[in-house]
Amino acid sequence: MATLANDAWESLLAAHAVLMKRFAAQDIWAEVSMREYDVLYTLSKCAEPVNLTELNRHVLLSQPALSRLVDRLAERGLVERCADPADGRGVRVSLTGGGRAVQRAIGRRHARGVARAMTAELSAGELAQLETICRKLAGEREVLPV
């Protein structure tokens, strides 16, 4: 069982690497990088501003890297910070109108690329099975406040 588990893990990582390279090659990343888009997309799912610790649970960045990235996005007017009422020293982050527009424009193009890549290799049944398996592996991780 250990060999099967490791083989499955290696296949998952290989698939992720191949798809991420394909997505990175898409001609849609002029305004923001893929990492910046990840933060914008995550914030787009939030009904209210979130603190950096909560945001960090949902992106693949270290806390210091996320803080620097949020600083850059704020300087460009794509996100805004506000005081955290629950923590006098804390900061909450949300999309600006401009950030939401950038996320939506890139998101539409990215979603088409993801759909093409996934449906080129997998049937509808396999896509549903993959989603079920991945959710199970992720432990149905908590969702952001909506």
CSV table of N, CA, C and O in Angstrom, one decimal, residues 38-119:
chain,number,residue,atom,x,y,z
A,38,ASP,N,-3.8,34.5,-7.6
A,38,ASP,CA,-4.2,33.5,-6.6
A,38,ASP,C,-4.8,34.3,-5.4
A,38,ASP,O,-5.8,34.0,-4.9
A,39,VAL,N,-4.1,35.4,-5.0
A,39,VAL,CA,-4.6,36.2,-3.9
A,39,VAL,C,-5.8,37.0,-4.3
A,39,VAL,O,-6.8,37.0,-3.5
A,40,LEU,N,-5.9,37.5,-5.5
A,40,LEU,CA,-7.1,38.2,-5.9
A,40,LEU,C,-8.3,37.3,-6.0
A,40,LEU,O,-9.4,37.6,-5.6
A,41,TYR,N,-8.0,36.1,-6.6
A,41,TYR,CA,-9.1,35.1,-6.7
A,41,TYR,C,-9.6,34.7,-5.3
A,41,TYR,O,-10.8,34.7,-5.0
A,42,THR,N,-8.7,34.5,-4.4
A,42,THR,CA,-9.1,34.1,-3.0
A,42,THR,C,-9.9,35.2,-2.3
A,42,THR,O,-11.0,34.9,-1.7
A,43,LEU,N,-9.5,36.4,-2.5
A,43,LEU,CA,-10.2,37.5,-1.9
A,43,LEU,C,-11.6,37.7,-2.6
A,43,LEU,O,-12.5,38.2,-2.0
A,44,SER,N,-11.7,37.4,-3.9
A,44,SER,CA,-12.9,37.5,-4.6
A,44,SER,C,-14.0,36.6,-4.0
A,44,SER,O,-15.2,36.9,-4.2
A,45,LYS,N,-13.6,35.6,-3.3
A,45,LYS,CA,-14.6,34.7,-2.7
A,45,LYS,C,-15.0,35.1,-1.3
A,45,LYS,O,-15.9,34.4,-0.7
A,46,CYS,N,-14.5,36.2,-0.8
A,46,CYS,CA,-14.8,36.7,0.5
A,46,CYS,C,-15.8,37.8,0.5
A,46,CYS,O,-15.7,38.7,-0.2
A,47,ALA,N,-16.8,37.6,1.3
A,47,ALA,CA,-17.9,38.6,1.4
A,47,ALA,C,-17.4,39.9,2.2
A,47,ALA,O,-18.0,40.9,2.1
A,48,GLU,N,-16.4,39.7,3.0
A,48,GLU,CA,-15.9,40.8,3.8
A,48,GLU,C,-14.4,40.7,3.9
A,48,GLU,O,-13.8,39.7,3.5
A,49,PRO,N,-13.7,41.8,4.3
A,49,PRO,CA,-12.3,41.7,4.4
A,49,PRO,C,-11.8,40.6,5.4
A,49,PRO,O,-12.5,40.3,6.3
A,50,VAL,N,-10.6,40.0,5.0
A,50,VAL,CA,-10.1,39.0,5.9
A,50,VAL,C,-8.7,39.4,6.3
A,50,VAL,O,-8.0,40.2,5.7
A,51,ASN,N,-8.3,38.8,7.5
A,51,ASN,CA,-6.9,39.1,8.0
A,51,ASN,C,-5.9,38.3,7.2
A,51,ASN,O,-6.3,37.3,6.5
A,52,LEU,N,-4.7,38.6,7.3
A,52,LEU,CA,-3.6,38.0,6.5
A,52,LEU,C,-3.5,36.5,6.9
A,52,LEU,O,-3.2,35.7,6.1
A,53,THR,N,-3.7,36.2,8.2
A,53,THR,CA,-3.6,34.8,8.7
A,53,THR,C,-4.6,34.0,8.0
A,53,THR,O,-4.3,32.9,7.5
A,54,GLU,N,-5.8,34.4,7.9
A,54,GLU,CA,-6.9,33.7,7.2
A,54,GLU,C,-6.6,33.6,5.8
A,54,GLU,O,-6.7,32.5,5.2
A,55,LEU,N,-6.2,34.6,5.1
A,55,LEU,CA,-5.8,34.6,3.7
A,55,LEU,C,-4.7,33.6,3.5
A,55,LEU,O,-4.7,32.8,2.5
A,56,ASN,N,-3.7,33.6,4.3
A,56,ASN,CA,-2.6,32.7,4.2
A,56,ASN,C,-2.9,31.2,4.2
A,56,ASN,O,-2.3,30.4,3.6
A,57,ARG,N,-4.0,30.9,4.9
A,57,ARG,CA,-4.5,29.5,4.9
A,57,ARG,C,-5.0,29.0,3.5
A,57,ARG,O,-5.1,27.8,3.3
A,58,HIS,N,-5.2,29.9,2.6
A,58,HIS,CA,-5.8,29.5,1.4
A,58,HIS,C,-5.0,29.8,0.1
A,58,HIS,O,-5.4,29.6,-1.0
A,59,VAL,N,-3.7,30.3,0.4
A,59,VAL,CA,-2.8,30.5,-0.8
A,59,VAL,C,-1.5,29.8,-0.5
A,59,VAL,O,-1.2,29.4,0.6
A,60,LEU,N,-0.8,29.5,-1.6
A,60,LEU,CA,0.5,28.8,-1.4
A,60,LEU,C,1.7,29.7,-1.3
A,60,LEU,O,2.6,29.7,-2.1
A,61,LEU,N,1.7,30.5,-0.3
A,61,LEU,CA,2.7,31.4,0.0
A,61,LEU,C,3.1,31.4,1.5
A,61,LEU,O,2.2,31.2,2.3
A,62,SER,N,4.3,31.7,1.8
A,62,SER,CA,4.6,31.9,3.2
A,62,SER,C,4.0,33.2,3.7
A,62,SER,O,3.7,34.1,2.9
A,63,GLN,N,3.9,33.4,5.0
A,63,GLN,CA,3.3,34.6,5.6
A,63,GLN,C,4.1,35.8,5.2
A,63,GLN,O,3.5,36.8,4.7
A,64,PRO,N,5.4,35.8,5.3
A,64,PRO,CA,6.2,37.0,4.9
A,64,PRO,C,6.0,37.3,3.4
A,64,PRO,O,5.9,38.5,3.0
A,65,ALA,N,6.0,36.3,2.5
A,65,ALA,CA,5.9,36.5,1.1
A,65,ALA,C,4.5,37.0,0.8
A,65,ALA,O,4.3,37.9,-0.1
A,66,LEU,N,3.5,36.5,1.5
A,66,LEU,CA,2.1,37.0,1.3
A,66,LEU,C,2.0,38.5,1.7
A,66,LEU,O,1.4,39.3,1.0
A,67,SER,N,2.6,38.9,2.8
A,67,SER,CA,2.6,40.3,3.3
A,67,SER,C,3.2,41.2,2.2
A,67,SER,O,2.7,42.2,1.9
A,68,ARG,N,4.4,40.8,1.7
A,68,ARG,CA,5.0,41.6,0.6
A,68,ARG,C,4.1,41.7,-0.6
A,68,ARG,O,4.0,42.7,-1.2
A,69,LEU,N,3.5,40.6,-1.0
A,69,LEU,CA,2.7,40.5,-2.2
A,69,LEU,C,1.5,41.5,-2.0
A,69,LEU,O,1.1,42.2,-2.9
A,70,VAL,N,0.8,41.4,-0.8
A,70,VAL,CA,-0.3,42.3,-0.5
A,70,VAL,C,0.1,43.7,-0.5
A,70,VAL,O,-0.6,44.6,-1.1
A,71,ASP,N,1.3,44.0,0.0
A,71,ASP,CA,1.8,45.4,-0.1
A,71,ASP,C,1.9,45.9,-1.6
A,71,ASP,O,1.5,47.0,-1.9
A,72,ARG,N,2.4,45.0,-2.5
A,72,ARG,CA,2.6,45.4,-3.9
A,72,ARG,C,1.2,45.6,-4.5
A,72,ARG,O,1.0,46.5,-5.3
A,73,LEU,N,0.2,44.7,-4.2
A,73,LEU,CA,-1.1,44.8,-4.7
A,73,LEU,C,-1.8,46.0,-4.2
A,73,LEU,O,-2.5,46.7,-5.0
A,74,ALA,N,-1.6,46.4,-3.0
A,74,ALA,CA,-2.1,47.6,-2.4
A,74,ALA,C,-1.5,48.9,-3.1
A,74,ALA,O,-2.3,49.8,-3.4
A,75,GLU,N,-0.2,48.9,-3.3
A,75,GLU,CA,0.4,50.0,-4.0
A,75,GLU,C,-0.2,50.2,-5.4
A,75,GLU,O,-0.2,51.3,-5.9
A,76,ARG,N,-0.6,49.1,-6.0
A,76,ARG,CA,-1.2,49.2,-7.4
A,76,ARG,C,-2.7,49.4,-7.4
A,76,ARG,O,-3.3,49.5,-8.4
A,77,GLY,N,-3.3,49.5,-6.2
A,77,GLY,CA,-4.7,49.8,-6.0
A,77,GLY,C,-5.6,48.6,-6.3
A,77,GLY,O,-6.8,48.8,-6.5
A,78,LEU,N,-5.1,47.4,-6.2
A,78,LEU,CA,-5.9,46.2,-6.4
A,78,LEU,C,-6.5,45.7,-5.2
A,78,LEU,O,-7.5,45.0,-5.2
A,79,VAL,N,-5.9,45.9,-4.0
A,79,VAL,CA,-6.4,45.5,-2.7
A,79,VAL,C,-6.3,46.7,-1.8
A,79,VAL,O,-5.5,47.6,-2.0
A,80,GLU,N,-7.1,46.7,-0.8
A,80,GLU,CA,-7.1,47.7,0.3
A,80,GLU,C,-7.0,47.1,1.6
A,80,GLU,O,-7.5,46.0,1.8
A,81,ARG,N,-6.4,47.8,2.5
A,81,ARG,CA,-6.3,47.3,3.9
A,81,ARG,C,-7.2,48.2,4.8
A,81,ARG,O,-7.4,49.4,4.5
A,82,CYS,N,-7.7,47.6,5.8
A,82,CYS,CA,-8.5,48.3,6.8
A,82,CYS,C,-8.1,47.7,8.2
A,82,CYS,O,-7.7,46.6,8.3
A,83,ALA,N,-8.4,48.5,9.2
A,83,ALA,CA,-8.1,48.0,10.6
A,83,ALA,C,-9.0,46.8,10.9
A,83,ALA,O,-10.1,46.8,10.5
A,84,ASP,N,-8.4,45.9,11.6
A,84,ASP,CA,-9.2,44.8,12.1
A,84,ASP,C,-9.8,45.1,13.4
A,84,ASP,O,-9.2,45.3,14.4
A,85,PRO,N,-11.2,45.2,13.5
A,85,PRO,CA,-11.8,45.5,14.7
A,85,PRO,C,-11.6,44.5,15.8
A,85,PRO,O,-11.7,44.9,17.0
A,86,ALA,N,-11.3,43.3,15.5
A,86,ALA,CA,-11.0,42.3,16.5
A,86,ALA,C,-9.6,42.3,17.1
A,86,ALA,O,-9.3,41.7,18.1
A,87,ASP,N,-8.7,43.0,16.4
A,87,ASP,CA,-7.3,43.1,16.8
A,87,ASP,C,-6.8,44.5,16.4
A,87,ASP,O,-6.6,44.8,15.2
A,88,GLY,N,-6.6,45.3,17.4
A,88,GLY,CA,-6.2,46.7,17.2
A,88,GLY,C,-4.9,46.9,16.4
A,88,GLY,O,-4.7,47.9,15.7
A,89,ARG,N,-4.1,45.9,16.4
A,89,ARG,CA,-2.8,45.9,15.6
A,89,ARG,C,-3.0,45.2,14.2
A,89,ARG,O,-2.1,45.4,13.4
A,90,GLY,N,-4.1,44.5,14.1
A,90,GLY,CA,-4.2,43.7,12.9
A,90,GLY,C,-4.8,44.5,11.7
A,90,GLY,O,-5.3,45.6,11.8
A,91,VAL,N,-4.7,43.9,10.5
A,91,VAL,CA,-5.1,44.5,9.3
A,91,VAL,C,-6.0,43.4,8.6
A,91,VAL,O,-5.7,42.2,8.6
A,92,ARG,N,-7.0,43.9,7.9
A,92,ARG,CA,-7.9,43.1,7.1
A,92,ARG,C,-7.7,43.6,5.6
A,92,ARG,O,-7.4,44.7,5.4
A,93,VAL,N,-7.8,42.6,4.7
A,93,VAL,CA,-7.6,42.9,3.3
A,93,VAL,C,-8.8,42.6,2.5
A,93,VAL,O,-9.5,41.6,2.8
A,94,SER,N,-9.1,43.4,1.5
A,94,SER,CA,-10.2,43.1,0.5
A,94,SER,C,-9.8,43.7,-0.8
A,94,SER,O,-8.9,44.5,-1.0
A,95,LEU,N,-10.6,43.2,-1.8
A,95,LEU,CA,-10.3,43.7,-3.2
A,95,LEU,C,-10.9,45.1,-3.3
A,95,LEU,O,-11.9,45.5,-2.7
A,96,THR,N,-10.3,45.9,-4.1
A,96,THR,CA,-10.8,47.2,-4.5
A,96,THR,C,-11.7,46.9,-5.8
A,96,THR,O,-11.7,45.8,-6.3
A,97,GLY,N,-12.4,47.9,-6.2
A,97,GLY,CA,-13.2,47.8,-7.5
A,97,GLY,C,-12.3,47.4,-8.6
A,97,GLY,O,-12.6,46.5,-9.4
A,98,GLY,N,-11.1,48.1,-8.7
A,98,GLY,CA,-10.1,47.7,-9.7
A,98,GLY,C,-9.6,46.3,-9.6
A,98,GLY,O,-9.4,45.6,-10.6
A,99,GLY,N,-9.3,45.9,-8.4
A,99,GLY,CA,-8.8,44.5,-8.2
A,99,GLY,C,-9.9,43.5,-8.6
A,99,GLY,O,-9.5,42.5,-9.2
A,100,ARG,N,-11.1,43.8,-8.3
A,100,ARG,CA,-12.2,42.9,-8.7
A,100,ARG,C,-12.3,42.8,-10.2
A,100,ARG,O,-12.5,41.7,-10.8
A,101,ALA,N,-12.2,43.9,-10.9
A,101,ALA,CA,-12.3,43.9,-12.3
A,101,ALA,C,-11.1,43.2,-13.0
A,101,ALA,O,-11.3,42.4,-13.9
A,102,VAL,N,-9.9,43.3,-12.4
A,102,VAL,CA,-8.7,42.6,-12.9
A,102,VAL,C,-8.9,41.1,-12.7
A,102,VAL,O,-8.7,40.3,-13.6
A,103,GLN,N,-9.4,40.7,-11.5
A,103,GLN,CA,-9.6,39.3,-11.2
A,103,GLN,C,-10.6,38.7,-12.1
A,103,GLN,O,-10.4,37.6,-12.6
A,104,ARG,N,-11.7,39.4,-12.4
A,104,ARG,CA,-12.8,38.8,-13.2
A,104,ARG,C,-12.3,38.7,-14.7
A,104,ARG,O,-12.6,37.7,-15.3
A,105,ALA,N,-11.6,39.7,-15.2
A,105,ALA,CA,-11.1,39.6,-16.6
A,105,ALA,C,-10.1,38.5,-16.8
A,105,ALA,O,-10.2,37.7,-17.7
A,106,ILE,N,-9.2,38.4,-15.9
A,106,ILE,CA,-8.2,37.3,-16.0
A,106,ILE,C,-8.9,36.0,-15.7
A,106,ILE,O,-8.6,35.0,-16.3
A,107,GLY,N,-9.7,36.0,-14.7
A,107,GLY,CA,-10.4,34.7,-14.3
A,107,GLY,C,-11.2,34.1,-15.4
A,107,GLY,O,-11.2,32.9,-15.5
A,108,ARG,N,-11.9,34.9,-16.2
A,108,ARG,CA,-12.7,34.3,-17.3
A,108,ARG,C,-11.7,33.6,-18.3
A,108,ARG,O,-12.0,32.5,-18.7
A,109,ARG,N,-10.6,34.3,-18.6
A,109,ARG,CA,-9.7,33.7,-19.6
A,109,ARG,C,-9.0,32.4,-19.0
A,109,ARG,O,-8.8,31.4,-19.6
A,110,HIS,N,-8.6,32.5,-17.7
A,110,HIS,CA,-8.0,31.4,-17.0
A,110,HIS,C,-8.9,30.2,-16.9
A,110,HIS,O,-8.6,29.1,-17.2
A,111,ALA,N,-10.2,30.5,-16.6
A,111,ALA,CA,-11.2,29.4,-16.4
A,111,ALA,C,-11.4,28.7,-17.8
A,111,ALA,O,-11.5,27.4,-17.8
A,112,ARG,N,-11.4,29.4,-18.9
A,112,ARG,CA,-11.4,28.7,-20.2
A,112,ARG,C,-10.2,27.8,-20.4
A,112,ARG,O,-10.4,26.7,-20.9
A,113,GLY,N,-9.1,28.3,-20.1
A,113,GLY,CA,-7.9,27.5,-20.2
A,113,GLY,C,-7.9,26.2,-19.3
A,113,GLY,O,-7.5,25.2,-19.8
A,114,VAL,N,-8.3,26.4,-18.1
A,114,VAL,CA,-8.4,25.3,-17.2
A,114,VAL,C,-9.4,24.3,-17.7
A,114,VAL,O,-9.1,23.0,-17.8
A,115,ALA,N,-10.6,24.7,-18.2
A,115,ALA,CA,-11.6,23.8,-18.7
A,115,ALA,C,-11.0,23.1,-19.9
A,115,ALA,O,-11.2,21.8,-20.1
A,116,ARG,N,-10.3,23.8,-20.8
A,116,ARG,CA,-9.8,23.1,-22.0
A,116,ARG,C,-8.8,22.0,-21.6
A,116,ARG,O,-8.8,20.9,-22.1
A,117,ALA,N,-7.9,22.3,-20.7
A,117,ALA,CA,-6.9,21.4,-20.2
A,117,ALA,C,-7.5,20.2,-19.5
A,117,ALA,O,-7.1,19.0,-19.8
A,118,MET,N,-8.5,20.4,-18.7
A,118,MET,CA,-9.1,19.3,-18.0
A,118,MET,C,-9.9,18.4,-18.8
A,118,MET,O,-9.9,17.2,-18.7
A,119,THR,N,-10.7,19.0,-19.7
A,119,THR,CA,-11.7,18.2,-20.5
A,119,THR,C,-10.9,17.6,-21.7
A,119,THR,O,-11.5,16.6,-22.3
